[in-house]
XYZ file of C-alpha atoms in Angstrom:
658
model
C -20.185 -35.291 30.667
C -16.310 -34.558 29.315
C -14.079 -37.567 27.373
C -10.635 -37.836 27.824
C -8.288 -40.182 26.536
C -4.682 -41.684 28.444
C -4.665 -39.847 31.567
C -2.994 -41.004 34.994
C -5.118 -39.687 38.337
C -3.035 -39.102 41.177
C -5.024 -39.809 44.243
C -4.767 -37.939 47.553
C -3.504 -40.766 49.289
C -0.659 -40.986 46.995
C -1.701 -43.724 44.827
C -1.398 -43.368 40.898
C -4.083 -45.407 38.452
C -3.419 -44.645 34.395
C -6.597 -45.475 32.467
C -6.481 -45.452 28.906
C -9.765 -43.383 29.222
C -12.274 -41.357 32.274
C -14.933 -39.425 31.502
C -15.585 -36.262 33.721
C -19.413 -36.008 34.582
C -20.033 -33.840 37.626
C -18.338 -34.566 40.847
C -17.732 -38.093 39.282
C -14.937 -39.661 37.419
C -15.952 -42.769 35.559
C -12.959 -45.102 34.202
C -12.973 -48.119 32.941
C -13.989 -50.205 35.772
C -14.527 -48.155 38.244
C -15.925 -44.668 39.771
C -14.163 -41.942 41.887
C -15.060 -38.924 43.558
C -13.454 -35.922 42.592
C -12.840 -35.108 46.135
C -10.749 -38.419 46.210
C -8.045 -37.228 43.755
C -5.297 -34.915 43.597
C -4.567 -34.185 40.438
C -5.086 -35.681 36.765
C -2.113 -35.837 34.562
C -2.998 -35.450 31.157
C -0.063 -37.378 29.145
C -1.444 -37.095 25.958
C -4.732 -36.296 23.895
C -6.087 -38.909 22.015
C -8.362 -39.493 19.055
C -10.911 -42.119 18.555
C -13.945 -43.357 16.374
C -16.999 -44.840 17.623
C -20.393 -45.533 16.132
C -23.510 -44.258 16.800
C -27.088 -44.702 15.500
C -29.254 -41.384 14.739
C -32.947 -41.761 13.115
C -32.186 -41.980 9.425
C -35.716 -41.608 8.172
C -35.807 -38.233 9.722
C -32.875 -37.203 8.054
C -34.039 -38.279 4.795
C -37.332 -35.792 5.455
C -35.369 -33.170 5.386
C -33.583 -34.059 2.871
C -36.686 -34.534 0.725
C -37.301 -30.372 1.893
C -34.092 -28.980 1.484
C -34.104 -30.605 -2.269
C -37.779 -28.767 -2.440
C -35.779 -25.464 -1.341
C -33.001 -25.211 -3.063
C -33.304 -27.205 -6.417
C -30.687 -25.566 -7.973
C -28.000 -26.076 -5.060
C -24.680 -28.341 -4.876
C -25.486 -29.451 -1.697
C -27.480 -28.321 1.261
C -26.332 -28.262 5.167
C -29.316 -30.059 6.755
C -27.669 -30.117 10.499
C -24.710 -27.367 11.413
C -24.943 -27.658 15.012
C -22.580 -27.021 17.386
C -22.410 -27.168 21.712
C -19.650 -25.269 23.817
C -19.705 -26.319 27.496
C -17.307 -24.354 30.086
C -16.268 -26.018 33.015
C -15.191 -24.291 36.439
C -11.425 -25.816 35.761
C -10.946 -23.944 32.588
C -11.402 -27.024 30.526
C -13.771 -26.829 27.824
C -16.100 -29.205 25.456
C -17.041 -28.579 21.741
C -19.601 -31.012 20.297
C -20.454 -30.281 16.655
C -22.859 -32.249 14.679
C -23.049 -31.961 10.894
C -25.111 -33.703 8.043
C -25.415 -32.311 4.138
C -27.258 -33.502 1.136
C -24.923 -33.778 -1.758
C -26.614 -32.935 -5.180
C -23.489 -32.466 -7.185
C -20.410 -33.887 -7.864
C -18.475 -31.108 -6.284
C -20.063 -31.788 -2.627
C -19.278 -34.911 -3.030
C -15.609 -33.546 -0.816
C -18.145 -33.349 2.181
C -16.938 -36.860 2.812
C -13.225 -36.359 4.000
C -13.162 -34.365 7.699
C -10.050 -33.151 8.704
C -9.324 -31.854 12.269
C -5.806 -29.561 13.358
C -5.044 -31.312 17.158
C -3.118 -31.293 19.998
C -2.622 -34.267 21.420
C -0.805 -32.434 24.397
C -3.763 -30.260 25.101
C -7.326 -32.040 23.473
C -8.819 -35.244 23.196
C -10.746 -35.610 20.381
C -13.527 -39.013 19.610
C -15.846 -38.924 16.865
C -18.544 -40.356 17.978
C -19.771 -41.290 14.645
C -19.026 -40.550 10.908
C -21.223 -42.130 7.942
C -23.287 -41.818 4.820
C -26.668 -42.201 4.137
C -28.049 -43.369 0.747
C -31.785 -42.475 -0.539
C -32.791 -46.229 0.477
C -31.690 -45.549 3.869
C -28.773 -47.712 4.347
C -25.769 -46.880 5.815
C -21.957 -47.249 5.333
C -19.324 -45.715 8.295
C -16.388 -44.579 7.972
C -13.157 -46.590 8.087
C -9.927 -45.469 10.664
C -9.011 -42.114 11.392
C -5.941 -41.231 9.736
C -3.252 -38.904 11.497
C -0.496 -36.973 9.880
C 2.184 -34.513 10.470
C 1.136 -31.630 8.730
C 3.803 -29.145 7.008
C 2.715 -26.212 4.158
C 5.416 -24.257 2.489
C 7.305 -22.211 5.072
C 5.408 -23.286 8.085
C 6.293 -26.371 10.288
C 4.609 -27.217 13.303
C 6.604 -29.081 15.988
C 3.264 -29.926 17.949
C -0.285 -31.411 16.580
C -0.887 -33.516 14.007
C -3.942 -33.469 11.674
C -6.607 -36.225 12.142
C -8.996 -36.853 9.124
C -11.266 -39.959 7.976
C -13.149 -40.489 4.800
C -16.561 -41.475 4.051
C -17.022 -44.520 1.036
C -18.376 -44.334 -2.128
C -20.506 -40.880 -1.437
C -22.506 -39.889 -4.730
C -25.083 -37.193 -5.289
C -28.269 -37.952 -3.896
C -26.263 -38.959 -0.198
C -26.404 -37.611 2.975
C -22.895 -37.194 4.762
C -23.331 -37.134 8.589
C -20.945 -37.444 11.432
C -20.898 -35.936 15.060
C -17.717 -35.228 17.241
C -16.307 -34.305 20.313
C -13.311 -32.220 20.828
C -12.571 -31.911 24.587
C -9.793 -29.432 25.477
C -7.861 -30.204 29.047
C -4.902 -27.993 28.419
C -6.400 -24.742 27.379
C -3.539 -21.895 26.669
C -5.480 -19.680 28.454
C -8.133 -21.443 31.281
C -9.958 -18.416 32.511
C -10.749 -17.142 29.191
C -13.801 -18.851 27.305
C -14.205 -17.303 23.668
C -15.536 -17.783 20.325
C -17.415 -17.352 17.463
C -20.183 -18.853 14.948
C -21.336 -18.453 11.652
C -24.533 -19.215 9.954
C -24.783 -20.126 7.112
C -21.964 -19.975 3.712
C -21.375 -20.861 0.613
C -24.128 -23.365 0.417
C -27.733 -22.902 1.774
C -28.646 -24.195 5.144
C -31.690 -25.605 6.800
C -30.780 -25.386 10.460
C -27.921 -24.226 12.362
C -27.697 -23.543 16.217
C -24.949 -22.947 18.739
C -25.828 -23.481 22.382
C -22.988 -22.533 25.344
C -22.819 -23.525 28.406
C -21.234 -21.715 31.090
C -20.629 -22.521 35.000
C -23.025 -20.950 37.255
C -21.929 -17.294 38.311
C -19.939 -16.956 34.901
C -20.456 -14.288 32.287
C -21.298 -14.321 28.963
C -21.548 -11.379 26.228
C -22.183 -11.761 22.941
C -22.783 -9.539 19.826
C -25.034 -11.121 16.788
C -23.865 -9.231 13.397
C -25.599 -9.590 9.786
C -28.951 -11.046 11.344
C -30.868 -12.033 14.352
C -30.996 -15.504 15.201
C -33.566 -16.497 17.826
C -32.070 -16.760 21.310
C -33.425 -19.092 24.298
C -31.737 -19.110 27.461
C -31.980 -21.376 30.751
C -29.944 -20.201 33.345
C -26.260 -20.530 32.328
C -27.347 -21.876 29.039
C -27.956 -20.028 26.082
C -29.016 -21.661 22.186
C -28.674 -19.130 18.984
C -30.987 -20.805 16.098
C -31.163 -19.936 12.302
C -32.844 -22.370 9.943
C -33.412 -21.829 5.630
C -30.486 -19.872 5.615
C -29.960 -18.815 1.770
C -26.003 -18.928 0.381
C -24.054 -16.379 -0.030
C -23.520 -16.074 -3.794
C -20.178 -15.509 -5.144
C -19.002 -12.140 -6.495
C -15.599 -10.747 -7.865
C -14.057 -8.969 -4.986
C -16.045 -9.584 -1.878
C -15.373 -9.134 1.542
C -14.254 -11.688 3.567
C -17.739 -14.405 4.501
C -17.139 -14.321 8.043
C -18.217 -10.336 7.437
C -21.123 -11.440 5.231
C -22.993 -14.191 7.056
C -25.562 -14.075 10.032
C -22.645 -14.601 13.226
C -22.288 -14.522 17.420
C -18.953 -13.847 19.201
C -19.005 -14.262 22.319
C -16.891 -14.319 25.648
C -16.596 -14.458 29.005
C -14.609 -11.427 29.150
C -16.389 -7.843 29.969
C -12.357 -6.386 29.611
C -9.870 -6.847 27.034
C -7.392 -5.929 30.523
C -6.817 -9.838 30.972
C -5.658 -10.213 27.640
C -3.585 -7.374 27.697
C -1.734 -8.822 30.810
C -1.109 -12.172 29.021
C -0.206 -11.270 25.714
C 1.939 -8.439 27.269
C 4.147 -10.825 29.873
C 4.785 -12.627 26.765
C 6.112 -9.961 24.904
C 7.869 -8.172 27.603
C 10.284 -11.160 28.355
C 10.847 -11.322 24.446
C 11.611 -7.724 23.913
C 14.674 -8.295 26.463
C 17.201 -6.292 25.210
C 20.266 -8.462 25.044
C 24.141 -7.039 24.703
C 23.736 -9.010 21.261
C 20.865 -7.134 19.850
C 22.121 -3.917 21.076
C 25.279 -4.232 19.355
C 23.258 -5.502 16.273
C 20.922 -2.350 16.397
C 24.254 0.047 17.093
C 25.975 -1.454 14.109
C 23.422 -1.114 12.030
C 22.745 2.342 12.635
C 26.194 3.641 13.158
C 26.729 7.398 12.549
C 22.739 7.630 11.865
C 21.038 10.317 14.343
C 17.422 10.779 12.796
C 15.253 8.389 14.658
C 13.096 8.121 10.894
C 16.133 6.986 9.321
C 16.960 4.410 12.085
C 13.482 3.262 11.652
C 13.884 2.292 8.137
C 17.369 0.709 7.790
C 15.989 -1.671 10.454
C 13.057 -2.304 8.734
C 14.944 -3.189 5.771
C 17.594 -4.897 7.622
C 14.827 -7.430 9.252
C 13.103 -7.620 6.124
C 16.131 -8.652 4.106
C 17.884 -10.714 6.607
C 15.351 -12.525 8.517
C 13.837 -15.801 6.299
C 9.796 -16.345 7.123
C 9.721 -19.770 8.646
C 7.031 -20.434 11.211
C 7.543 -22.753 14.050
C 4.307 -23.354 15.734
C 4.115 -24.784 19.244
C 2.834 -23.954 21.911
C 1.294 -20.725 23.572
C 4.324 -18.982 23.799
C 5.405 -19.355 20.480
C 2.594 -19.396 18.771
C 1.246 -16.733 20.100
C 3.908 -14.111 21.171
C 6.857 -15.676 19.077
C 10.345 -16.548 19.988
C 12.974 -14.461 22.175
C 14.415 -11.542 19.973
C 17.686 -12.469 20.367
C 16.592 -16.776 19.266
C 15.583 -15.154 16.183
C 18.428 -12.909 15.264
C 21.033 -16.174 15.867
C 18.551 -18.516 13.805
C 18.241 -15.618 11.137
C 14.702 -16.925 10.577
C 11.328 -16.630 11.955
C 7.553 -15.625 11.273
C 5.718 -12.774 11.984
C 5.569 -13.233 15.240
C 9.232 -13.677 15.700
C 10.190 -10.998 12.965
C 7.709 -8.463 15.022
C 9.460 -8.675 18.214
C 13.003 -8.544 16.673
C 12.258 -5.926 14.909
C 10.664 -4.109 18.004
C 13.593 -5.350 20.047
C 16.217 -3.222 17.902
C 14.210 -0.247 17.746
C 14.064 0.010 21.347
C 17.681 -0.900 21.447
C 17.706 2.676 19.684
C 16.171 4.038 22.120
C 12.951 4.318 19.908
C 9.329 3.098 20.815
C 7.953 0.017 18.964
C 5.242 -2.596 20.170
C 4.080 -5.795 18.168
C 0.512 -5.868 17.688
C -1.800 -8.572 16.659
C -4.616 -7.962 13.789
C -6.424 -9.905 11.746
C -5.759 -9.329 7.587
C -8.039 -7.536 5.801
C -8.885 -10.689 3.733
C -9.980 -12.505 7.266
C -12.671 -11.241 8.806
C -13.182 -7.859 11.109
C -12.141 -7.535 14.755
C -15.680 -7.273 17.164
C -14.231 -4.636 19.549
C -17.064 -5.464 22.391
C -15.924 -8.717 22.794
C -12.737 -9.420 24.396
C -11.152 -12.542 22.486
C -8.155 -13.889 21.319
C -7.448 -12.216 17.723
C -5.203 -12.277 14.839
C -3.527 -14.195 12.182
C -0.561 -12.111 11.937
C 1.421 -9.629 13.979
C 3.373 -6.366 12.611
C 4.610 -3.183 15.106
C 3.728 0.116 15.827
C 6.818 2.982 15.641
C 6.765 5.910 17.621
C 9.311 8.518 17.079
C 9.593 12.793 16.212
C 6.030 12.889 17.206
C 4.931 10.028 14.457
C 3.175 6.839 15.255
C 3.274 4.927 12.379
C 2.461 0.763 11.557
C 5.294 -1.129 10.122
C 5.142 -4.594 8.923
C 8.961 -6.386 8.405
C 7.263 -10.148 7.524
C 8.158 -9.914 4.169
C 11.430 -9.199 2.496
C 10.346 -6.172 -0.099
C 8.946 -3.503 1.440
C 10.495 0.086 1.253
C 9.946 2.204 4.092
C 7.115 3.668 4.996
C 4.866 0.799 2.765
C 3.850 -1.786 4.804
C 1.622 -4.852 3.418
C -1.581 -4.205 1.880
C -3.644 -6.628 4.026
C -2.798 -4.600 7.103
C -4.353 -1.669 6.005
C -7.632 -0.449 7.573
C -7.765 -3.201 10.392
C -7.906 -3.418 14.201
C -5.157 -3.714 15.797
C -4.578 -5.579 19.656
C -1.955 -3.390 21.398
C -1.109 -5.496 24.611
C 1.532 -3.533 25.917
C -0.005 -0.027 25.585
C -3.299 -1.901 26.656
C -5.576 -0.165 23.500
C -7.390 -1.405 20.646
C -6.565 0.820 17.682
C -7.234 1.228 14.138
C -4.483 1.043 11.590
C -5.449 3.583 8.525
C -5.783 2.685 5.391
C -2.732 5.001 3.776
C -3.684 8.086 1.494
C -3.841 7.336 -2.520
C -0.263 8.769 -2.711
C 1.447 6.202 -0.761
C -0.278 3.620 -3.048
C 0.896 5.258 -6.532
C 1.905 4.006 -10.191
C 3.571 6.354 -11.789
C 3.859 5.967 -15.657
C 5.939 8.162 -17.985
C 5.953 8.141 -21.592
C 8.479 10.302 -23.926
C 7.385 9.508 -27.455
C 8.629 10.751 -31.013
C 6.400 10.085 -33.927
C 8.216 10.376 -36.975
C 6.868 11.357 -40.409
C 6.964 7.401 -41.813
C 4.753 6.633 -38.960
C 7.243 5.010 -36.746
C 6.595 5.219 -32.991
C 9.611 5.582 -30.535
C 8.545 4.617 -26.549
C 10.908 5.474 -23.821
C 8.993 4.203 -20.918
C 9.614 4.731 -17.125
C 7.620 3.366 -13.960
C 7.849 3.675 -10.455
C 5.756 2.992 -7.284
C 4.996 3.380 -3.956
C 3.216 1.315 -1.591
C 2.887 -2.408 -1.440
C 2.354 -2.626 -5.423
C 5.962 -1.785 -5.571
C 6.989 -4.805 -2.898
C 4.729 -7.095 -5.389
C 6.615 -5.479 -8.701
C 9.880 -5.917 -7.038
C 9.488 -9.436 -5.314
C 8.319 -10.235 -8.854
C 11.275 -9.159 -10.737
C 13.751 -10.177 -8.023
C 12.867 -13.756 -8.183
C 13.607 -13.900 -11.955
C 16.817 -15.322 -13.604
C 18.218 -13.081 -16.248
C 17.431 -14.858 -19.138
C 13.395 -14.992 -17.998
C 13.652 -11.169 -17.745
C 14.045 -10.842 -20.869
C 11.536 -12.588 -22.353
C 8.831 -11.074 -20.051
C 10.192 -7.792 -21.201
C 9.569 -9.073 -24.971
C 5.811 -10.159 -23.770
C 5.619 -6.569 -22.449
C 6.112 -5.004 -25.608
C 4.062 -7.549 -27.690
C 1.001 -6.964 -25.533
C 1.639 -3.125 -26.070
C 1.271 -4.591 -29.988
C 1.663 -7.151 -32.279
C 4.238 -4.621 -34.133
C 6.344 -3.557 -31.108
C 10.053 -4.359 -31.066
C 11.825 -4.202 -27.721
C 14.873 -1.867 -28.210
C 16.349 -2.240 -24.451
C 15.189 -2.299 -20.982
C 16.598 -1.375 -17.535
C 15.616 -2.402 -13.924
C 17.071 0.003 -11.188
C 17.123 -0.375 -7.437
C 15.986 -3.736 -7.615
C 18.443 -4.980 -4.316
C 18.394 -1.774 -2.087
C 15.036 -1.089 -0.828
C 16.144 2.182 0.269
C 15.252 3.698 -3.444
C 12.336 3.527 -5.745
C 12.596 0.534 -7.773
C 12.234 1.602 -11.464
C 11.686 -0.255 -14.470
C 12.646 1.416 -18.273
C 11.592 -0.055 -21.420
C 12.655 1.476 -24.804
C 10.472 -0.260 -27.731
C 9.642 0.597 -31.451
C 6.190 0.544 -33.209
C 5.621 0.864 -37.104
C 3.213 2.184 -38.954
C 1.621 3.202 -35.491
C -1.456 5.678 -36.542
C -4.474 5.012 -38.718
C -3.912 6.636 -42.289
C -6.558 8.538 -44.065
C -5.419 11.138 -46.509
C -3.489 14.125 -44.949
C -5.242 12.603 -41.505
C -3.376 10.484 -38.646
C -5.608 8.626 -36.539
C -3.964 6.954 -33.213
C -5.134 5.939 -29.366
C -1.917 6.537 -26.954
C -0.709 3.632 -26.128
C -1.382 0.735 -22.941
C -3.192 4.380 -20.741
C -6.613 2.341 -21.235
C -6.117 -0.957 -20.453
C -4.831 0.637 -16.945
C -8.493 1.245 -15.718
C -9.650 -2.493 -16.760
C -11.134 -3.789 -13.970
C -12.442 -7.232 -14.294
C -14.160 -6.883 -10.917
C -16.423 -4.312 -12.109
C -18.162 -7.312 -14.417
C -21.582 -6.703 -12.680
C -24.132 -4.117 -13.434
C -25.360 -4.315 -9.784
C -24.078 -6.085 -6.665
C -25.307 -7.557 -3.587
C -22.280 -7.165 -0.902
C -19.788 -4.245 -0.944
C -16.758 -3.928 -3.575
C -13.515 -4.756 -1.511
C -10.092 -3.477 -1.935
C -7.529 -4.229 0.249
C -6.037 -0.576 0.190
C -6.186 2.744 -1.714
C -5.300 3.407 -5.219
C -3.463 5.704 -7.424
C -2.875 5.783 -10.908
C -0.751 8.878 -12.976
C 0.122 8.524 -16.167
C 2.175 11.237 -18.042
C 3.084 11.257 -21.456
C 5.078 13.731 -23.769
C 4.746 12.917 -27.422
C 6.879 14.996 -30.185
C 4.294 15.030 -33.514
C 5.262 15.676 -37.283
C 4.313 19.153 -38.568
C 0.693 19.574 -38.631
C -2.392 20.102 -36.435
C -3.102 18.342 -33.692
C -6.689 17.618 -32.354
C -6.653 16.190 -28.735
C -10.144 14.957 -26.567
C -10.899 17.723 -24.338
C -10.005 17.871 -20.179
C -12.291 15.682 -18.169
C -12.892 15.683 -14.475
C -14.711 13.193 -12.839
C -15.666 13.042 -8.863
C -16.953 10.564 -6.912
C -17.537 9.800 -3.181
C -14.755 7.092 -3.055
C -12.663 8.203 -6.295
C -11.612 10.905 -8.864
C -10.408 10.947 -12.121
C -8.728 13.803 -14.422
C -7.480 14.355 -17.760
C -6.116 16.802 -19.410
C -4.082 16.881 -22.901
C -1.677 20.369 -23.815
C -0.286 20.910 -27.065
C 2.632 23.181 -27.002
C 4.077 23.720 -30.501
C 4.729 20.205 -32.127
C 4.442 18.555 -28.537
C 1.321 16.659 -27.156
C 1.170 16.602 -23.336
C -0.963 14.576 -21.309
C -1.443 14.051 -17.595
C -4.403 11.212 -16.044
C -4.620 10.580 -12.853
C -6.661 8.110 -11.079
C -7.239 8.088 -7.286
C -9.518 6.036 -5.073
C -9.258 6.560 -1.010
C -11.578 4.095 0.124
C -11.152 0.107 0.212
C -14.954 -0.760 0.047
C -17.518 0.242 -1.785
C -20.919 -0.055 -0.447
C -23.623 -2.291 -2.799
C -25.668 1.236 -3.215
C -22.999 3.455 -4.443
C -21.307 0.342 -6.988
C -23.297 1.896 -9.692
C -22.179 5.185 -9.874
C -18.571 4.262 -8.805
C -18.575 1.420 -11.803
C -19.882 4.634 -14.194
C -17.059 6.819 -13.018
C -14.427 3.976 -13.947
C -16.024 3.489 -17.293
C -16.299 6.867 -18.431
C -12.633 7.070 -17.355
C -11.708 4.528 -19.526
C -13.467 5.532 -22.170
C -11.651 8.749 -22.074
C -8.686 7.429 -22.106
C -9.536 5.563 -25.349
C -10.486 8.472 -27.559
C -8.334 9.104 -30.821
C -5.764 11.604 -31.031
C -6.448 13.419 -34.563
C -3.482 14.737 -36.659
C -3.823 16.609 -39.492
C -0.583 16.669 -41.554
C 0.716 19.988 -43.199
């Protein structure tokens, strides 16, 4: 049975009936005071969705018994999910209904947040009914939620021109109480009626006693599904499937772990056996929005005037879209939410979200004769694509660009990515390329494309003063972050930050000068130049000076390696390279640096070498990591490699003065 609010029924004889609510069950339509056959109804017009609150009565004693069991099984947990139960029903007309039942035992203060529940809700497409929401006290007494509150959401640079947030709050929730609610969300105007898809996660950061998902589809429909990270019990009865797991332990938080959705047991399902319908649907939206208008052509030509090389045109347009189109997201229906606004509209407004900027960038490239395709991805902190199951996919949009036999990916969403770098959250993920009808992998750039290069020219004077000229430059997303940091600082702030940087090197350090090169010019590498002085730099013992080169060891400080062993993979967004080069002019004497080192591992490499030439000491130390994830079974070896590299960089240099 499906429950809908605020509808108009148009009968076959032309008569119109307005009703504040209806129930649909089989071939019958139940109004408040009558029952109609679907054969008598020509059209149901859903003028608006709605939201309402009811009260239901469920067995309190059974929940109290579950709470006792949960307390004995998970005595130290701050909260235990007693019931986590979902049910999807898909109807022949494409509408669908989702019913969710939750009950959780609050054991500590930090889980009192369960008393609040928020729903993203589009009243033009959905009807939402909270059947009941209550708190059950240990003595069995019950208190219900009050009214449902509605708010229009805005978050930073994201604005919603459709949809609202509905919420309720349960009163007087304390440790020892059970929070329980059940709601029904009916979607009567789905974006894509012939697609029925979703996923379900068994467990999470709290232990779960019972979790189940039921899926019911019309006879003759197909259902495919993939289970990951566990095997739920599966029961099928004709066109209805139920997936169940019990006593699921919590995910224990670790530093730098993969997204939760890639760790917990899950089911991903769809009624499509091929991506083709989604390619068609996405592609039609994109084709209309990629239209090269005279204005788009004029802008593309003017920006690339006098440039013949395709790659240089890509670079110019990439930087221009980033710097001139502000990121603001306007979320509406499927056409704007999924495929963005027309390229010319975004150009004229001067703002748009990731999809809008991807559409505009691709249109400008196409106006120059360069192949470009907007693609949808999930950023690598948001969970992996299950490629076997066609589904709505992606929390982000970027572009695939083809020229001179090359295929690259670029992300024009931000403001600071220097070609050919793009946001590290896009690395190592799958992309849905609708126009080329492909699911394709975005490779992780080599470490050289995510490099930090630090160069020192130092002079150690006979009075023990160390003069340092430092320069840093970067490639990849780290450069984008550094550029954004400095671009948003006022001049007086910059001076204070540089002062703080040299004081972190040594409390005795004094800033002499600083300079930032190419801060506003995305086409050139960003460089930081700092000069500072440290008095009484070496430790002295008779005619021996002992010192450690500044800052080198600190760059191998990796807080994510605090654990001696791990349960889950160590997760990074992208590859990494750190190059440190030092030229140090010394007073006359005999210098004894550490011996050279090379540490080769499966996921990383470190090499360090000192050389002495007359009165000058040279150092080159290089760290490379080329993978995003380190499996738990490889973690100890990787950690040992990093620690050994860090120890080597911290070894002292000994100078025996003449």
